[in-house]
Coordinates of C-alpha atoms in Angstrom, one line a residue:
X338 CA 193.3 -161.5 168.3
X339 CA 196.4 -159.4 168.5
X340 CA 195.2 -155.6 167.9
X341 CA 197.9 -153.0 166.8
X342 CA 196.5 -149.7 167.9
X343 CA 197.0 -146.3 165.9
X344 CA 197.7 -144.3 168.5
X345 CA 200.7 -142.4 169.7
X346 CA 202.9 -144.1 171.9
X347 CA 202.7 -144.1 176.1
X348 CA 205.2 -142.1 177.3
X349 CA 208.8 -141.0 175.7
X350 CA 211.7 -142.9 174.7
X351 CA 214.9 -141.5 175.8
X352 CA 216.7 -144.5 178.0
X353 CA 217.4 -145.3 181.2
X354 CA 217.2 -142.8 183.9
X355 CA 220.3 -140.3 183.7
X356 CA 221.4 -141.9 180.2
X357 CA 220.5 -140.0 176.9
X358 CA 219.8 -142.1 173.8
X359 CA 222.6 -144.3 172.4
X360 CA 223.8 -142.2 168.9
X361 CA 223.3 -143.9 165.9
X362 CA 226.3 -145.8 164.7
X363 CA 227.5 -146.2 160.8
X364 CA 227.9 -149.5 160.5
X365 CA 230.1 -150.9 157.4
X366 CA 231.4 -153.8 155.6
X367 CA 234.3 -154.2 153.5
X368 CA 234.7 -157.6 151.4
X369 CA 233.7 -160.2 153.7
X370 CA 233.5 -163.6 152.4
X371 CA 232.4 -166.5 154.5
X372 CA 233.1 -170.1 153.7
X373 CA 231.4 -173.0 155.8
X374 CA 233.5 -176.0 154.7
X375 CA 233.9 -175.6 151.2
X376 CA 230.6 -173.9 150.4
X377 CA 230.8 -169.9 149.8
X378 CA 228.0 -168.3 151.2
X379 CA 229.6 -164.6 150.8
X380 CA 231.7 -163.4 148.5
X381 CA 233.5 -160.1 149.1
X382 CA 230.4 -158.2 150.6
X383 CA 230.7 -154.7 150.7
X384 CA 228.3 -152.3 152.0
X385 CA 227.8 -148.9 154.0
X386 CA 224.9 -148.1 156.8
X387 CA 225.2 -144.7 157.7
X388 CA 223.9 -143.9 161.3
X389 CA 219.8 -143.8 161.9
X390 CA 219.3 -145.6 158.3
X391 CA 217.0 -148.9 157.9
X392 CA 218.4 -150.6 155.9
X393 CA 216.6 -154.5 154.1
X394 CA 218.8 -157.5 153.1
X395 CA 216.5 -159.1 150.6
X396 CA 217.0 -162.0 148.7
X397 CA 215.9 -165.2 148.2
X398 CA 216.9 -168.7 150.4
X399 CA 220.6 -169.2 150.7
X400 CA 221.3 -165.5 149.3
X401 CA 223.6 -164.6 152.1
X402 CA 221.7 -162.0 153.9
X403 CA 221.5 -164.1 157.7
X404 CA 224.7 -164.8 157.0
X405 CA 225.8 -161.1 156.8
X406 CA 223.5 -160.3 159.7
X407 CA 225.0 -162.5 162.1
X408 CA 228.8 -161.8 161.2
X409 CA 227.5 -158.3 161.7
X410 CA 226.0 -158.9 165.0
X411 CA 228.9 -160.8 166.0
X412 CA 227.0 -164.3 165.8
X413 CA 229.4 -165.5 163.0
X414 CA 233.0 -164.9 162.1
X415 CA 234.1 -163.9 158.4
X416 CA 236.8 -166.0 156.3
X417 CA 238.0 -162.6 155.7
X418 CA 236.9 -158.9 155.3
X419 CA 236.2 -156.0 158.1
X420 CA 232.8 -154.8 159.8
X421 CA 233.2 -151.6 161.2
X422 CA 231.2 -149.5 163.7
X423 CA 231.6 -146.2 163.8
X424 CA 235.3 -146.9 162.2
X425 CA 236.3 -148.7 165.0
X426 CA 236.8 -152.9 164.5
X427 CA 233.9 -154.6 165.3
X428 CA 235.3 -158.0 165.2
X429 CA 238.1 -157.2 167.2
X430 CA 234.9 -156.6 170.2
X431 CA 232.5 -159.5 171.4
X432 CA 228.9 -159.9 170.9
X433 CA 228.3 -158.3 174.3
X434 CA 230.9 -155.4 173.6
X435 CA 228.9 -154.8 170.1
X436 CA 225.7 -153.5 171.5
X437 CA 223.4 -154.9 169.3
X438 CA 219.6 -155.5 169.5
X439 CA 219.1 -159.0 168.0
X440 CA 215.3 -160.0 167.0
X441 CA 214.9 -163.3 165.5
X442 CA 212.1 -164.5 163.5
X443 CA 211.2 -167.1 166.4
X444 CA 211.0 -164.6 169.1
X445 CA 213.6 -166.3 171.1
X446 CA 211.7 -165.6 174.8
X447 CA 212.5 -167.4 177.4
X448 CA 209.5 -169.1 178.2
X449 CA 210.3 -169.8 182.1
X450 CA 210.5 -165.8 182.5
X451 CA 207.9 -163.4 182.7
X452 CA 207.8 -160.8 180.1
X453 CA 208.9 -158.7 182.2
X454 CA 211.8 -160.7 183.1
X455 CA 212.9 -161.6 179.5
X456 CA 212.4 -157.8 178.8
X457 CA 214.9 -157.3 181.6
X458 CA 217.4 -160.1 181.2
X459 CA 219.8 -158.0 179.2
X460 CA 220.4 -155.5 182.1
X461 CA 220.2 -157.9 184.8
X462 CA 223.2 -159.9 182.8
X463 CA 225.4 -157.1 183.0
X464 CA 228.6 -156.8 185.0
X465 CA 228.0 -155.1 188.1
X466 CA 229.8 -152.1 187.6
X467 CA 227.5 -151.5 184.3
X468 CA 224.4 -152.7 186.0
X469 CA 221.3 -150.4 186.6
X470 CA 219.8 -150.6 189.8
X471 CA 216.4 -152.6 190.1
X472 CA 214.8 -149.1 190.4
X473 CA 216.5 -148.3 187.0
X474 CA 215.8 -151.8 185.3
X475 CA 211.6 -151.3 186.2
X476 CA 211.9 -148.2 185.3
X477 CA 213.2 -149.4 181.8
X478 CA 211.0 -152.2 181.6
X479 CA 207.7 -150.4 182.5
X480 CA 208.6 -147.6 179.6
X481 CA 209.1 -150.1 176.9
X482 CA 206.2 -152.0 177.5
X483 CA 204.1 -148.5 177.2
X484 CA 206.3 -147.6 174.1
X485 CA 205.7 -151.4 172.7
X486 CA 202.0 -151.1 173.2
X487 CA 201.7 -153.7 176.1
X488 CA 201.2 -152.0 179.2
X489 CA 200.0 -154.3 182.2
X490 CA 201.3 -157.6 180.5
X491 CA 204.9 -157.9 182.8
X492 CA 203.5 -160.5 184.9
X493 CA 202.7 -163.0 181.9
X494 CA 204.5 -165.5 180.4
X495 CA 205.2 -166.0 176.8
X496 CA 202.6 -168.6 175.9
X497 CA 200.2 -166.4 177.2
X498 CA 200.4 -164.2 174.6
X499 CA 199.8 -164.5 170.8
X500 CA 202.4 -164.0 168.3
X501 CA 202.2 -161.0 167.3
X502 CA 202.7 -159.8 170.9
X503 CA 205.3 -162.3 171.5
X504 CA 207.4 -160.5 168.6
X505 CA 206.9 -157.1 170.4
X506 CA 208.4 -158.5 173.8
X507 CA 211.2 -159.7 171.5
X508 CA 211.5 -156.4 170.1
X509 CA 211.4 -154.5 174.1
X510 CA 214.0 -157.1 175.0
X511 CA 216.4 -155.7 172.0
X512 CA 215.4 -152.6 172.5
X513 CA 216.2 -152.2 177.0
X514 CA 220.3 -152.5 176.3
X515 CA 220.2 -149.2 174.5
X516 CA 222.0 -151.0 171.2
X517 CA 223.8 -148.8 168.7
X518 CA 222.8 -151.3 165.9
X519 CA 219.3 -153.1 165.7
X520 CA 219.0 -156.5 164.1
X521 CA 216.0 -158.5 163.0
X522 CA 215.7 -161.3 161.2
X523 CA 212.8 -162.1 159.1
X524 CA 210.8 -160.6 162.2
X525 CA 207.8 -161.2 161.2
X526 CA 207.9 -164.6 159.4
X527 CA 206.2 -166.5 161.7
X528 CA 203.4 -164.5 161.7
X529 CA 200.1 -164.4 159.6
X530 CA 199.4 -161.8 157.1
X531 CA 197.3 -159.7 158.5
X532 CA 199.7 -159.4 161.9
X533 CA 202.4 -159.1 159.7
X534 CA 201.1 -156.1 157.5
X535 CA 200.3 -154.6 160.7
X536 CA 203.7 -154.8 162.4
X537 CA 205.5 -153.7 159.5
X538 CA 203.5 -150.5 160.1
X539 CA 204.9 -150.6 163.8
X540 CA 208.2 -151.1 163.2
X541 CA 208.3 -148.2 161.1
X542 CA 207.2 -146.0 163.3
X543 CA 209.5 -147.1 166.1
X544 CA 212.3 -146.8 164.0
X545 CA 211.3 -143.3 163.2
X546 CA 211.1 -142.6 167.1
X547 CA 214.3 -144.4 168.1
X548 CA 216.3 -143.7 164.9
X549 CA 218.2 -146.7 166.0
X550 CA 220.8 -148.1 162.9
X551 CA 218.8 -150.8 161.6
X552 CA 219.3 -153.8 159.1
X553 CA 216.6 -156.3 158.6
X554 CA 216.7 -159.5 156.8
X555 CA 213.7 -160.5 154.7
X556 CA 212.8 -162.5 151.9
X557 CA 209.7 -160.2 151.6
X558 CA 209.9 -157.4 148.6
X559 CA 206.5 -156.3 150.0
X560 CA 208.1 -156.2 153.3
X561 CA 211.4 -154.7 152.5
X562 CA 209.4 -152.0 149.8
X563 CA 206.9 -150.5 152.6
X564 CA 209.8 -150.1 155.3
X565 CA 213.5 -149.8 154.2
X566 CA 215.0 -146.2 153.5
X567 CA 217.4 -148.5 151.4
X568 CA 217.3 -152.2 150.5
X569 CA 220.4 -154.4 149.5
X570 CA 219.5 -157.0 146.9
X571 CA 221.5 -160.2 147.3
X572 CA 221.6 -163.6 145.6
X573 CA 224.5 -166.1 145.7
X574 CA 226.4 -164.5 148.3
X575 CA 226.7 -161.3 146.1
X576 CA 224.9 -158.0 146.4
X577 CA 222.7 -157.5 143.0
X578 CA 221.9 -153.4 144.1
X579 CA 221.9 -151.0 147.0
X580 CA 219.1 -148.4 146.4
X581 CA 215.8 -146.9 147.2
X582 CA 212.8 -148.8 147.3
X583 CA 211.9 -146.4 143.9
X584 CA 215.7 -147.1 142.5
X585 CA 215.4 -150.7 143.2
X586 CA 211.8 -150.9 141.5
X587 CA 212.0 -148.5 138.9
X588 CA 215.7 -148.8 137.5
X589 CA 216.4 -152.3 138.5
X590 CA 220.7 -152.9 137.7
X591 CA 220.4 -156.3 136.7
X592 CA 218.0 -159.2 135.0
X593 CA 217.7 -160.6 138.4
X594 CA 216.6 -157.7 140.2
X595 CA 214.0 -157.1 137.9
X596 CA 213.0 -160.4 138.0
X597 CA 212.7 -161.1 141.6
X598 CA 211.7 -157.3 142.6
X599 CA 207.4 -156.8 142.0
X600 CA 205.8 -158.4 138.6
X601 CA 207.4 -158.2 135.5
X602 CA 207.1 -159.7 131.9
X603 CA 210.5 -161.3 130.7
X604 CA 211.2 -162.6 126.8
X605 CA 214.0 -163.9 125.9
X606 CA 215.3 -161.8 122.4
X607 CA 218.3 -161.3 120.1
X608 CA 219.3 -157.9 119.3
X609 CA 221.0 -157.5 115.5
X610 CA 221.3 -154.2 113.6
X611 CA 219.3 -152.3 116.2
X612 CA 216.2 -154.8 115.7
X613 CA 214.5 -157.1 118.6
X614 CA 214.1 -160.4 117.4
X615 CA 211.8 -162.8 119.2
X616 CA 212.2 -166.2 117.7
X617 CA 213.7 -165.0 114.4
X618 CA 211.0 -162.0 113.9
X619 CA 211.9 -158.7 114.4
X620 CA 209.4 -157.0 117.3
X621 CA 208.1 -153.5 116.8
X622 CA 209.9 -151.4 119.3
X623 CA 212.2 -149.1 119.2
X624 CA 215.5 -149.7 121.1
X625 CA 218.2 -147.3 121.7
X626 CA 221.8 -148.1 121.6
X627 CA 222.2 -151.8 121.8
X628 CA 224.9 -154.6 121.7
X629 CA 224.3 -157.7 119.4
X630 CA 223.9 -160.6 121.2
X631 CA 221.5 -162.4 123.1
X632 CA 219.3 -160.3 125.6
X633 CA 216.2 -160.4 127.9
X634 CA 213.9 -157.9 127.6
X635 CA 211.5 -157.1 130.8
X636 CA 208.8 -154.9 131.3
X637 CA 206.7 -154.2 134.3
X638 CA 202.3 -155.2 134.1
X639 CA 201.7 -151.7 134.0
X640 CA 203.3 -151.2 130.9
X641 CA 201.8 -153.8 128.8
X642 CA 198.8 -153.2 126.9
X643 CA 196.4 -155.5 125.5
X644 CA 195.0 -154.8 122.3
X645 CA 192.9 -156.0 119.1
X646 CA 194.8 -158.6 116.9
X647 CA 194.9 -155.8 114.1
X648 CA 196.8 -153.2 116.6
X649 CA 200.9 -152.8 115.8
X650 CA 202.8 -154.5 118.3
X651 CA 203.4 -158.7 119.4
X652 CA 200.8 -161.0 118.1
X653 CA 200.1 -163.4 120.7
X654 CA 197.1 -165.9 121.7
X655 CA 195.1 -166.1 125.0
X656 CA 195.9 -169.4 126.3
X657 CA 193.9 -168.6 130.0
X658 CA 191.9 -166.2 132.1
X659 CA 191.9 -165.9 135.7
X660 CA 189.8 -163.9 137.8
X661 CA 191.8 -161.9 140.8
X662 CA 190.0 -159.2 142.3
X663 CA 189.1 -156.0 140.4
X664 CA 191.1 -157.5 137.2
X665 CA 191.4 -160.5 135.2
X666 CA 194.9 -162.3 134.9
X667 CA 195.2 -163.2 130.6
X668 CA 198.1 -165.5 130.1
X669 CA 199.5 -165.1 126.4
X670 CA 201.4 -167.4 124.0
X671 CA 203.7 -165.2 122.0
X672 CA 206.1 -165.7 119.4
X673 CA 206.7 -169.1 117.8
X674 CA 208.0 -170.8 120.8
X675 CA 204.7 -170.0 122.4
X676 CA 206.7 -167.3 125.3
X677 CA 204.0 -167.4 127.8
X678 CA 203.6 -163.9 129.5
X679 CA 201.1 -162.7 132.0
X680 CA 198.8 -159.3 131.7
X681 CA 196.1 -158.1 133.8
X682 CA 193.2 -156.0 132.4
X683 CA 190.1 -155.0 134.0
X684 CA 187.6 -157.2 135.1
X685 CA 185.2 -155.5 132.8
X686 CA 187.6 -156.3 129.7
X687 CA 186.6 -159.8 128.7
X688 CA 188.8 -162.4 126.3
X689 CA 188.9 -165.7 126.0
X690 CA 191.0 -168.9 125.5
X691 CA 192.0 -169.1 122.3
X692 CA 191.8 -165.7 121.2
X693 CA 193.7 -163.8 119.1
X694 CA 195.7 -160.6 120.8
X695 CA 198.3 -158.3 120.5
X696 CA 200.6 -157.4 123.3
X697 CA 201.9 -153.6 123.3
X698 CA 204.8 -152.5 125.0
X699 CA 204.6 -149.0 126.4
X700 CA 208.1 -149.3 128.3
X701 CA 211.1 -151.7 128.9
X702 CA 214.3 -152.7 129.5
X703 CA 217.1 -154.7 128.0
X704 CA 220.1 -156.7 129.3
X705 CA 222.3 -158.4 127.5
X706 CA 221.8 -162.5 128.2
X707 CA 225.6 -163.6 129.3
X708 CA 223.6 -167.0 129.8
X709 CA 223.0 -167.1 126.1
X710 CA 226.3 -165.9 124.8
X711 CA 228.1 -167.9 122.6

């Protein structure tokens, strides 16, 4: 079994001998698009990574976000648009020129080479009059496998290892070019959970040590939540929100964010005169300045409170139970359309099917419902 220690790392981390650590670069774009054939899959992208940030495209299957990554790394060309490092033209340099760290999700090891070799095989590439002496590429070599918490393993090949060690050798071999920018996509996809949870925790703290410039792709929230300074929100080739993990969770911009970002409760309502309507009957909140129209109102499990059928708020009906941990999962009918909504109480508060209940909203949010609009 792959064991991440919790220990402090072998060693330090400052380069090859008689070369300090690279400086973080800023890394932006400026309305790319990208077409393949006739299909958009970016549409004027434009975002800023300031130097040392890490930084989590998140989004769902055919978002955009690899898309972005490997026109960043250099992988991909744009239609049109700029990606700039450190205001200089990156797509006017090639891949090689770019110093980038690339991690892909399928580790990518050559599985001919020792891991010591495929650490290596970036510096051994090199022209000679950048190359580091052998002295200089062991050197290298037998730091990061201390700093990646593999000391000992040079001599063995990839299949000898499992994959959560495999990624790490991955993650050495973008690491031993010194790269200004560090890319990774879905890293840790191919992993199971448990390996997973416990790289995240890694890669966190290596990112902390390096303060490399770092975008990940991910269509974990979990993932993106527990390690991103900032994450970028995409869906359809379009970026939804740039913020926080707390910005993105707590003051999601749009319907879809909210959606896709945690657990939420979503009912589709009209707004008139100030009133909520849900299926023709006016709600008992309280909403603040609103626009007629068709809206969506959202609110997060934590604010939704389940009460007697004689409490003030939306009368509903249990339609089932399920038991998950320390709390029970009610799913309720509500309204006259039977708007079926999820809650989860404590395991010690028993309903059942069938049951009368009302459904009290201590907080939300409202967007207007362009999808509804007449």
């Amino acid at each position: 079994m792959d064991m991440i220690a919790d220990q402090t790392f072998a060693g330090s981390f400052n380069g090859l001998p008689g070369h300090g650590r690279a400086r973080p670069m800023d890394v932006r774009v400026e309305g790319l698009t990208k077409e393949f054939g006739t299909t958009p899959a970016l549409h004027g992208v434009s975002l800023d990574v300031p130097g040392g940030e890490l930084v989590a495209l998140l989004g769902p299957s055919g978002s955009g976000k690899t898309t972005l990554l490997r026109i960043v790394a250099g992988l991909d060309a744009p239609t049109s648009g700029r990606v700039m490092f450190g205001g200089e033209d990156a797509l006017q340099r090639t891949v090689q020129q770019r110093n980038v760290g690339f991690v892909f999700q399928h580790y990518a090891l050559f599985k001919h080479m020792t891991v010591f070799d495929n650490i290596a095989f970036g510096l051994t590439v090199r022209p000679s009059d950048r190359r580091p002496t052998k002295v200089q590429i062991r050197e290298r070599v037998e730091t990061l496998l201390d700093f990646v918490q593999l000391p000992g393993l040079g001599k063995r090949y990839p299949m000898q290892l499992s994959g959560g060690q495999r990624q790490r050798v991955a993650l050495a071999r973008a690491l031993a070019i010194e790269p200004q920018v560090l890319l990774l996509d879905e890293p840790f996809g191919a992993l199971d959970a448990k390996v997973r949870k416990d790289l995240r925790r890694w890669l966190r703290e290596i990112h902390d040590r390096t303060g490399h410039t770092t975008l990940f792709v991910t269509h974990d929230q979990e993932e993106a939540m527990e390690l991103a300074d900032r994450i970028v929100v995409m869906k359809d080739g379009k970026i939804q929100q740039v913020g926080t993990p707390d910005e993105i969770y707590d003051r999601p911009a749009t319907p879809f964010v909210f959606d896709f970002i945690g657990q939420s409760v979503k009912l589709p309502v009209s707004v008139k005169g100030g009133k909520a309507l849900l299926d023709g009957d006016v709600l008992p909140i309280t909403l603040g300045r609103s626009q007629d129209g068709p809206a969506l109102l959202f609110a997060r499990p934590d604010d939704v409170a389940l009460a007697g059928p004689e409490a003030t708020g939306i009368p509903g009906r249990v339609r089932a139970v399920r038991r998950t941990a320390g709390h029970r999962l009610i799913e309720i009918a509500l309204g006259r359309d039977n708007h079926l909504v999820e809650v989860a109480v404590r395991a010690a508060d028993a309903v059942s099917p069938g049951e009368p209940v009302t459904v009290v909203l201590k907080s939300f949010r409202l967007y207007a419902d362009d999808s509804r609009a007449a």
